[in-house]
Amino acid sequence: MTSIYILGAGLSSTVLINYLIEHSEKYDWQIVLGDTDLRLAQKKVNKHPRAKAFQFDVLNPLQVEEVAHKADIVVSMLPARFHAIIAKFCIKYKKNLLTASYISPEIEAMQQDALEAGIGIFMELGVDPGIDHMSAMRVIDRLKSEGAQLTAFFSGTGGLIAPQSDNNPWNYKFTWNPRNVVVAGQGTSMYIEKGQNKYVPYQRLFKNTLTTSIDEYGDFEIYPNRDSLKYRNVYGIENIPTLLRGTMRRKGYSQAWDVFVQLGMTDDTYRMEKPENFSFRDFVNSFLPYSESESVEEKLKTQLPELIDNTVLKKLKWLDIFESISVPKEAQTPAQILQFILERKWILEAEDKDMIAMQHQFEYIRANGSKGKLISSLVVIGKNQSETAMAITVGTPLAIAVKKVALGEFTQKGVQVPVNPEMYLPILEELEQIGITFNEIES
Amino acid sequence: MTSIYILGAGLSSTVLINYLIEHSEKYDWQIVLGDTDLRLAQKKVNKHPRAKAFQFDVLNPLQVEEVAHKADIVVSMLPARFHAIIAKFCIKYKKNLLTASYISPEIEAMQQDALEAGIGIFMELGVDPGIDHMSAMRVIDRLKSEGAQLTAFFSGTGGLIAPQSDNNPWNYKFTWNPRNVVVAGQGTSMYIEKGQNKYVPYQRLFKNTLTTSIDEYGDFEIYPNRDSLKYRNVYGIENIPTLLRGTMRRKGYSQAWDVFVQLGMTDDTYRMEKPENFSFRDFVNSFLPYSESESVEEKLKTQLPELIDNTVLKKLKWLDIFESISVPKEAQTPAQILQFILERKWILEAEDKDMIAMQHQFEYIRANGSKGKLISSLVVIGKNQSETAMAITVGTPLAIAVKKVALGEFTQKGVQVPVNPEMYLPILEELEQIGITFNEIES
């Protein structure tokens, strides 16, 4: 019997857990689910005879070691910062580890140790990162095999609200970790265009978006996501003159979000001094100069004339950001306060459905010298509150990979991302069987 | 004989070293000057019978320990990040330590240990921080003793170029550590105005400056400097409704500097990928979107329409920033490259003189109910290349404090800043004897 440990039983794990439990009888697996919240883990395994729950605290190294010792395969769905400690013990006990998170510098540094232990640390197996890599690489490898030369690759992914549940002026709700949305993009984003490296600091990030559309789903905008430059190596397209990976939002989102960025409301590095009854309106006013005569709304227009127009003001007002509603004591940094304000309004209702949108655009010169363009788009709509589009697209490719590792079909060693056909082909094929299918338009 | 160790023999130490050597015979001191560059230290002590030089490396803890063991008093002129390790050994060997740097969180945390060791860690004894605190506190304590109630306190300090040497469109040259100038203001600045706390993120810092003028010296602008809020406690004016400490520049500087900030050119956190012959112009272009048709200059105008006007363009062009001059290999981060570009042009010539400008503005209600305003201004012009205004105003108050500690006149224990009259009065009085005098205008 193969013992598969899943660490983290939150919303994003549901589809993964169900997939593995469903296949447990057939393949003779035992599924062991750990979470700080034992009841949550118990609920998720639902007394299945091949699954059990336990109370797991990643901050207890003895417990992490015990997991690595007992497990045959470890799957971490915990926040990315915890993967390194888990990987350390997986190396010690020579157990394969799989996650849906970006390779961190700490994980990258374990390459040699993982190779020597003879294990695979399979990373970036969710949707973004994950399905984005796999679907892009399938097209890139196909074009290469046809003798085409890639001249540009743009790629965007967004976790959004489905059109049928889209009923607010931001065309956005939290469908994923709200904190990550609030602090998204901090630092410098990098991409390459026509052979020129471009560096976009946070304060410019939401000002220069690309726009695109997906058939039947309307318009989107894309802002650059982290370091696209390194994907020239990861994707084996070292000489491509244009490469940009980005985050998708509905049109108009970025200009309004930029108001928060410019004012400093997304800063998570200091605690604000908050007097009694500190309100949403006081919060906004804290980032605007004092004025004897101008209102908060007027000062906002004076300070950010290039950003504030009627559509942006409508978005801001809809959030109640100019109201005298009290900020709770627990919210202390600007980012925490902004998150509180947003969570009141951007919350998924019980009947709401989320949406994952992804689009790749490839430009190339064919072997015969003609220019080609291929647009490959994916939209996944959530089924219900637990089987969200995010949980499906993060959990399913990861679960398939776990299955392949358990069956001895994925035998790669070292730190891996799914960019080789031995990995991406079987995963994409199985995803297609459940309707996760890219629509390709070539011109 | 009292043994006074000075660590760091750079430009900023010259006046300090000379002062202590000049007084060494009278007070029976031995001056011991350590620097990584032994020849520099030897040159500075100039074979004086009561002074000696040694090779000192702060990264060698054994050597730091030896200094703390042998010295009676330690003065650190090293970069601020090294003070904590020196303080640690000063506490161990119960020796007083003096510096001209801001109290860091590490130094602040040594309060109890310093008190228990019965030593003083005297910080912020230069010009800014230093003379700014002392001169402000003298006025604040005087107004308090007259029964006045402070309603506002604005304070600005700048290390600038003297009018007679001011011959470029920025009205600025490096008179101090260039790197500190390039990265100045990163993070969030905080102040209070009419009872409202104000938070200014880096991307807004150079957009909302105050303007002021000093008789005979013309106009200046002031941008907020770090956390002014904490000085309500430090200065004992907890209930003051308006308090802002800032950095002074010549009028027009901030708008042009903001171009670098907005584009991301002051970022010191990542290395740029630089192709062969990467030029100043390429550097600027790295922060601007690709365009088929627009030049770098045109893109700059398109991207930052609110910042780029003819006076700003003139400043930028004067720096050769649009030229095809190669960036050297050693300059890797944006901040390092920008510093290289600036150092070509903002360099002090042999005959150039620098200037320290400082101004406090106090608003208050007198005991009789009438409103008062007091403007207290200081300008110090450098004498020559070694006795710069910066070296004089940093070194002299620190040297006076060292003397007072050596003579047993400053006996304070724990971590200290010069905000009490026992410290600021004797220092300010001696500064006045050498012409460092504030001009007060009351209305």
mmCIF file with all atom_site columns, N, CA, C and O in Angstrom, chain A residues 37 42 112 192 230 249 284 304 356 360 364 387 405 419 431:
data_model
loop_
_atom_site.group_PDB
_atom_site.id
_atom_site.type_symbol
_atom_site.label_atom_id
_atom_site.label_alt_id
_atom_site.label_comp_id
_atom_site.label_asym_id
_atom_site.label_entity_id
_atom_site.label_seq_id
_atom_site.pdbx_PDB_ins_code
_atom_site.Cartn_x
_atom_site.Cartn_y
_atom_site.Cartn_z
_atom_site.occupancy
_atom_site.B_iso_or_equiv
_atom_site.pdbx_formal_charge
_atom_site.auth_seq_id
_atom_site.auth_comp_id
_atom_site.auth_asym_id
_atom_site.auth_atom_id
_atom_site.pdbx_PDB_model_num
ATOM 1  N N  . ASP A 1 37  ? -6.183  22.345 11.636  1.00 0.00 ? 37  ASP A N  1
ATOM 2  C CA . ASP A 1 37  ? -7.588  22.203 12.024  1.00 0.00 ? 37  ASP A CA 1
ATOM 3  C C  . ASP A 1 37  ? -8.004  20.747 11.785  1.00 0.00 ? 37  ASP A C  1
ATOM 4  O O  . ASP A 1 37  ? -8.364  20.359 10.674  1.00 0.00 ? 37  ASP A O  1
ATOM 5  N N  . GLN A 1 42  ? -10.790 16.064 9.068   1.00 0.00 ? 42  GLN A N  1
ATOM 6  C CA . GLN A 1 42  ? -11.727 14.935 9.227   1.00 0.00 ? 42  GLN A CA 1
ATOM 7  C C  . GLN A 1 42  ? -12.911 15.070 8.275   1.00 0.00 ? 42  GLN A C  1
ATOM 8  O O  . GLN A 1 42  ? -13.351 14.109 7.657   1.00 0.00 ? 42  GLN A O  1
ATOM 9  N N  . GLN A 1 112 ? 20.899  19.753 -5.784  1.00 0.00 ? 112 GLN A N  1
ATOM 10 C CA . GLN A 1 112 ? 21.933  18.733 -5.664  1.00 0.00 ? 112 GLN A CA 1
ATOM 11 C C  . GLN A 1 112 ? 21.569  17.674 -4.619  1.00 0.00 ? 112 GLN A C  1
ATOM 12 O O  . GLN A 1 112 ? 21.707  16.476 -4.864  1.00 0.00 ? 112 GLN A O  1
ATOM 13 N N  . ILE A 1 192 ? 10.827  40.886 -21.660 1.00 0.00 ? 192 ILE A N  1
ATOM 14 C CA . ILE A 1 192 ? 11.651  41.296 -22.791 1.00 0.00 ? 192 ILE A CA 1
ATOM 15 C C  . ILE A 1 192 ? 10.734  41.557 -23.980 1.00 0.00 ? 192 ILE A C  1
ATOM 16 O O  . ILE A 1 192 ? 9.761   40.833 -24.200 1.00 0.00 ? 192 ILE A O  1
ATOM 17 N N  . LYS A 1 230 ? 13.366  34.857 -16.805 1.00 0.00 ? 230 LYS A N  1
ATOM 18 C CA . LYS A 1 230 ? 13.955  33.556 -16.503 1.00 0.00 ? 230 LYS A CA 1
ATOM 19 C C  . LYS A 1 230 ? 13.261  32.428 -17.259 1.00 0.00 ? 230 LYS A C  1
ATOM 20 O O  . LYS A 1 230 ? 13.815  31.333 -17.392 1.00 0.00 ? 230 LYS A O  1
ATOM 21 N N  . ARG A 1 249 ? -6.801  40.546 -15.547 1.00 0.00 ? 249 ARG A N  1
ATOM 22 C CA . ARG A 1 249 ? -7.930  41.128 -14.826 1.00 0.00 ? 249 ARG A CA 1
ATOM 23 C C  . ARG A 1 249 ? -8.935  41.601 -15.855 1.00 0.00 ? 249 ARG A C  1
ATOM 24 O O  . ARG A 1 249 ? -8.601  41.737 -17.030 1.00 0.00 ? 249 ARG A O  1
ATOM 25 N N  . VAL A 1 284 ? -8.257  56.469 4.020   1.00 0.00 ? 284 VAL A N  1
ATOM 26 C CA . VAL A 1 284 ? -7.932  57.106 2.735   1.00 0.00 ? 284 VAL A CA 1
ATOM 27 C C  . VAL A 1 284 ? -7.249  58.453 2.982   1.00 0.00 ? 284 VAL A C  1
ATOM 28 O O  . VAL A 1 284 ? -6.227  58.776 2.362   1.00 0.00 ? 284 VAL A O  1
ATOM 29 N N  . LEU A 1 304 ? -4.276  62.663 -7.753  1.00 0.00 ? 304 LEU A N  1
ATOM 30 C CA . LEU A 1 304 ? -4.112  61.633 -8.790  1.00 0.00 ? 304 LEU A CA 1
ATOM 31 C C  . LEU A 1 304 ? -4.984  61.969 -10.001 1.00 0.00 ? 304 LEU A C  1
ATOM 32 O O  . LEU A 1 304 ? -5.856  61.176 -10.391 1.00 0.00 ? 304 LEU A O  1
ATOM 33 N N  . ILE A 1 356 ? -11.352 30.623 -14.050 1.00 0.00 ? 356 ILE A N  1
ATOM 34 C CA . ILE A 1 356 ? -9.932  30.745 -14.390 1.00 0.00 ? 356 ILE A CA 1
ATOM 35 C C  . ILE A 1 356 ? -9.849  31.068 -15.884 1.00 0.00 ? 356 ILE A C  1
ATOM 36 O O  . ILE A 1 356 ? -10.430 30.340 -16.707 1.00 0.00 ? 356 ILE A O  1
ATOM 37 N N  . HIS A 1 360 ? -2.530  32.182 -24.104 1.00 0.00 ? 360 HIS A N  1
ATOM 38 C CA . HIS A 1 360 ? -1.181  32.312 -24.657 1.00 0.00 ? 360 HIS A CA 1
ATOM 39 C C  . HIS A 1 360 ? -1.284  32.878 -26.059 1.00 0.00 ? 360 HIS A C  1
ATOM 40 O O  . HIS A 1 360 ? -2.144  32.477 -26.827 1.00 0.00 ? 360 HIS A O  1
ATOM 41 N N  . TYR A 1 364 ? 5.361   33.637 -34.678 1.00 0.00 ? 364 TYR A N  1
ATOM 42 C CA . TYR A 1 364 ? 6.476   32.818 -35.161 1.00 0.00 ? 364 TYR A CA 1
ATOM 43 C C  . TYR A 1 364 ? 6.626   32.943 -36.665 1.00 0.00 ? 364 TYR A C  1
ATOM 44 O O  . TYR A 1 364 ? 5.733   33.445 -37.364 1.00 0.00 ? 364 TYR A O  1
ATOM 45 N N  . GLU A 1 387 ? -15.937 22.906 -5.328  1.00 0.00 ? 387 GLU A N  1
ATOM 46 C CA . GLU A 1 387 ? -15.250 22.624 -6.583  1.00 0.00 ? 387 GLU A CA 1
ATOM 47 C C  . GLU A 1 387 ? -15.182 23.901 -7.411  1.00 0.00 ? 387 GLU A C  1
ATOM 48 O O  . GLU A 1 387 ? -15.850 24.035 -8.438  1.00 0.00 ? 387 GLU A O  1
ATOM 49 N N  . VAL A 1 405 ? 3.448   9.653  -10.124 1.00 0.00 ? 405 VAL A N  1
ATOM 50 C CA . VAL A 1 405 ? 4.598   9.338  -9.276  1.00 0.00 ? 405 VAL A CA 1
ATOM 51 C C  . VAL A 1 405 ? 4.333   8.030  -8.530  1.00 0.00 ? 405 VAL A C  1
ATOM 52 O O  . VAL A 1 405 ? 5.188   7.133  -8.476  1.00 0.00 ? 405 VAL A O  1
ATOM 53 N N  . VAL A 1 419 ? 7.767   20.962 -17.666 1.00 0.00 ? 419 VAL A N  1
ATOM 54 C CA . VAL A 1 419 ? 8.014   21.543 -18.988 1.00 0.00 ? 419 VAL A CA 1
ATOM 55 C C  . VAL A 1 419 ? 8.499   20.495 -20.000 1.00 0.00 ? 419 VAL A C  1
ATOM 56 O O  . VAL A 1 419 ? 8.740   20.831 -21.152 1.00 0.00 ? 419 VAL A O  1
ATOM 57 N N  . LEU A 1 431 ? -6.460  16.100 -18.285 1.00 0.00 ? 431 LEU A N  1
ATOM 58 C CA . LEU A 1 431 ? -7.250  17.321 -18.038 1.00 0.00 ? 431 LEU A CA 1
ATOM 59 C C  . LEU A 1 431 ? -8.306  17.490 -19.137 1.00 0.00 ? 431 LEU A C  1
ATOM 60 O O  . LEU A 1 431 ? -9.438  17.913 -18.868 1.00 0.00 ? 431 LEU A O  1
#
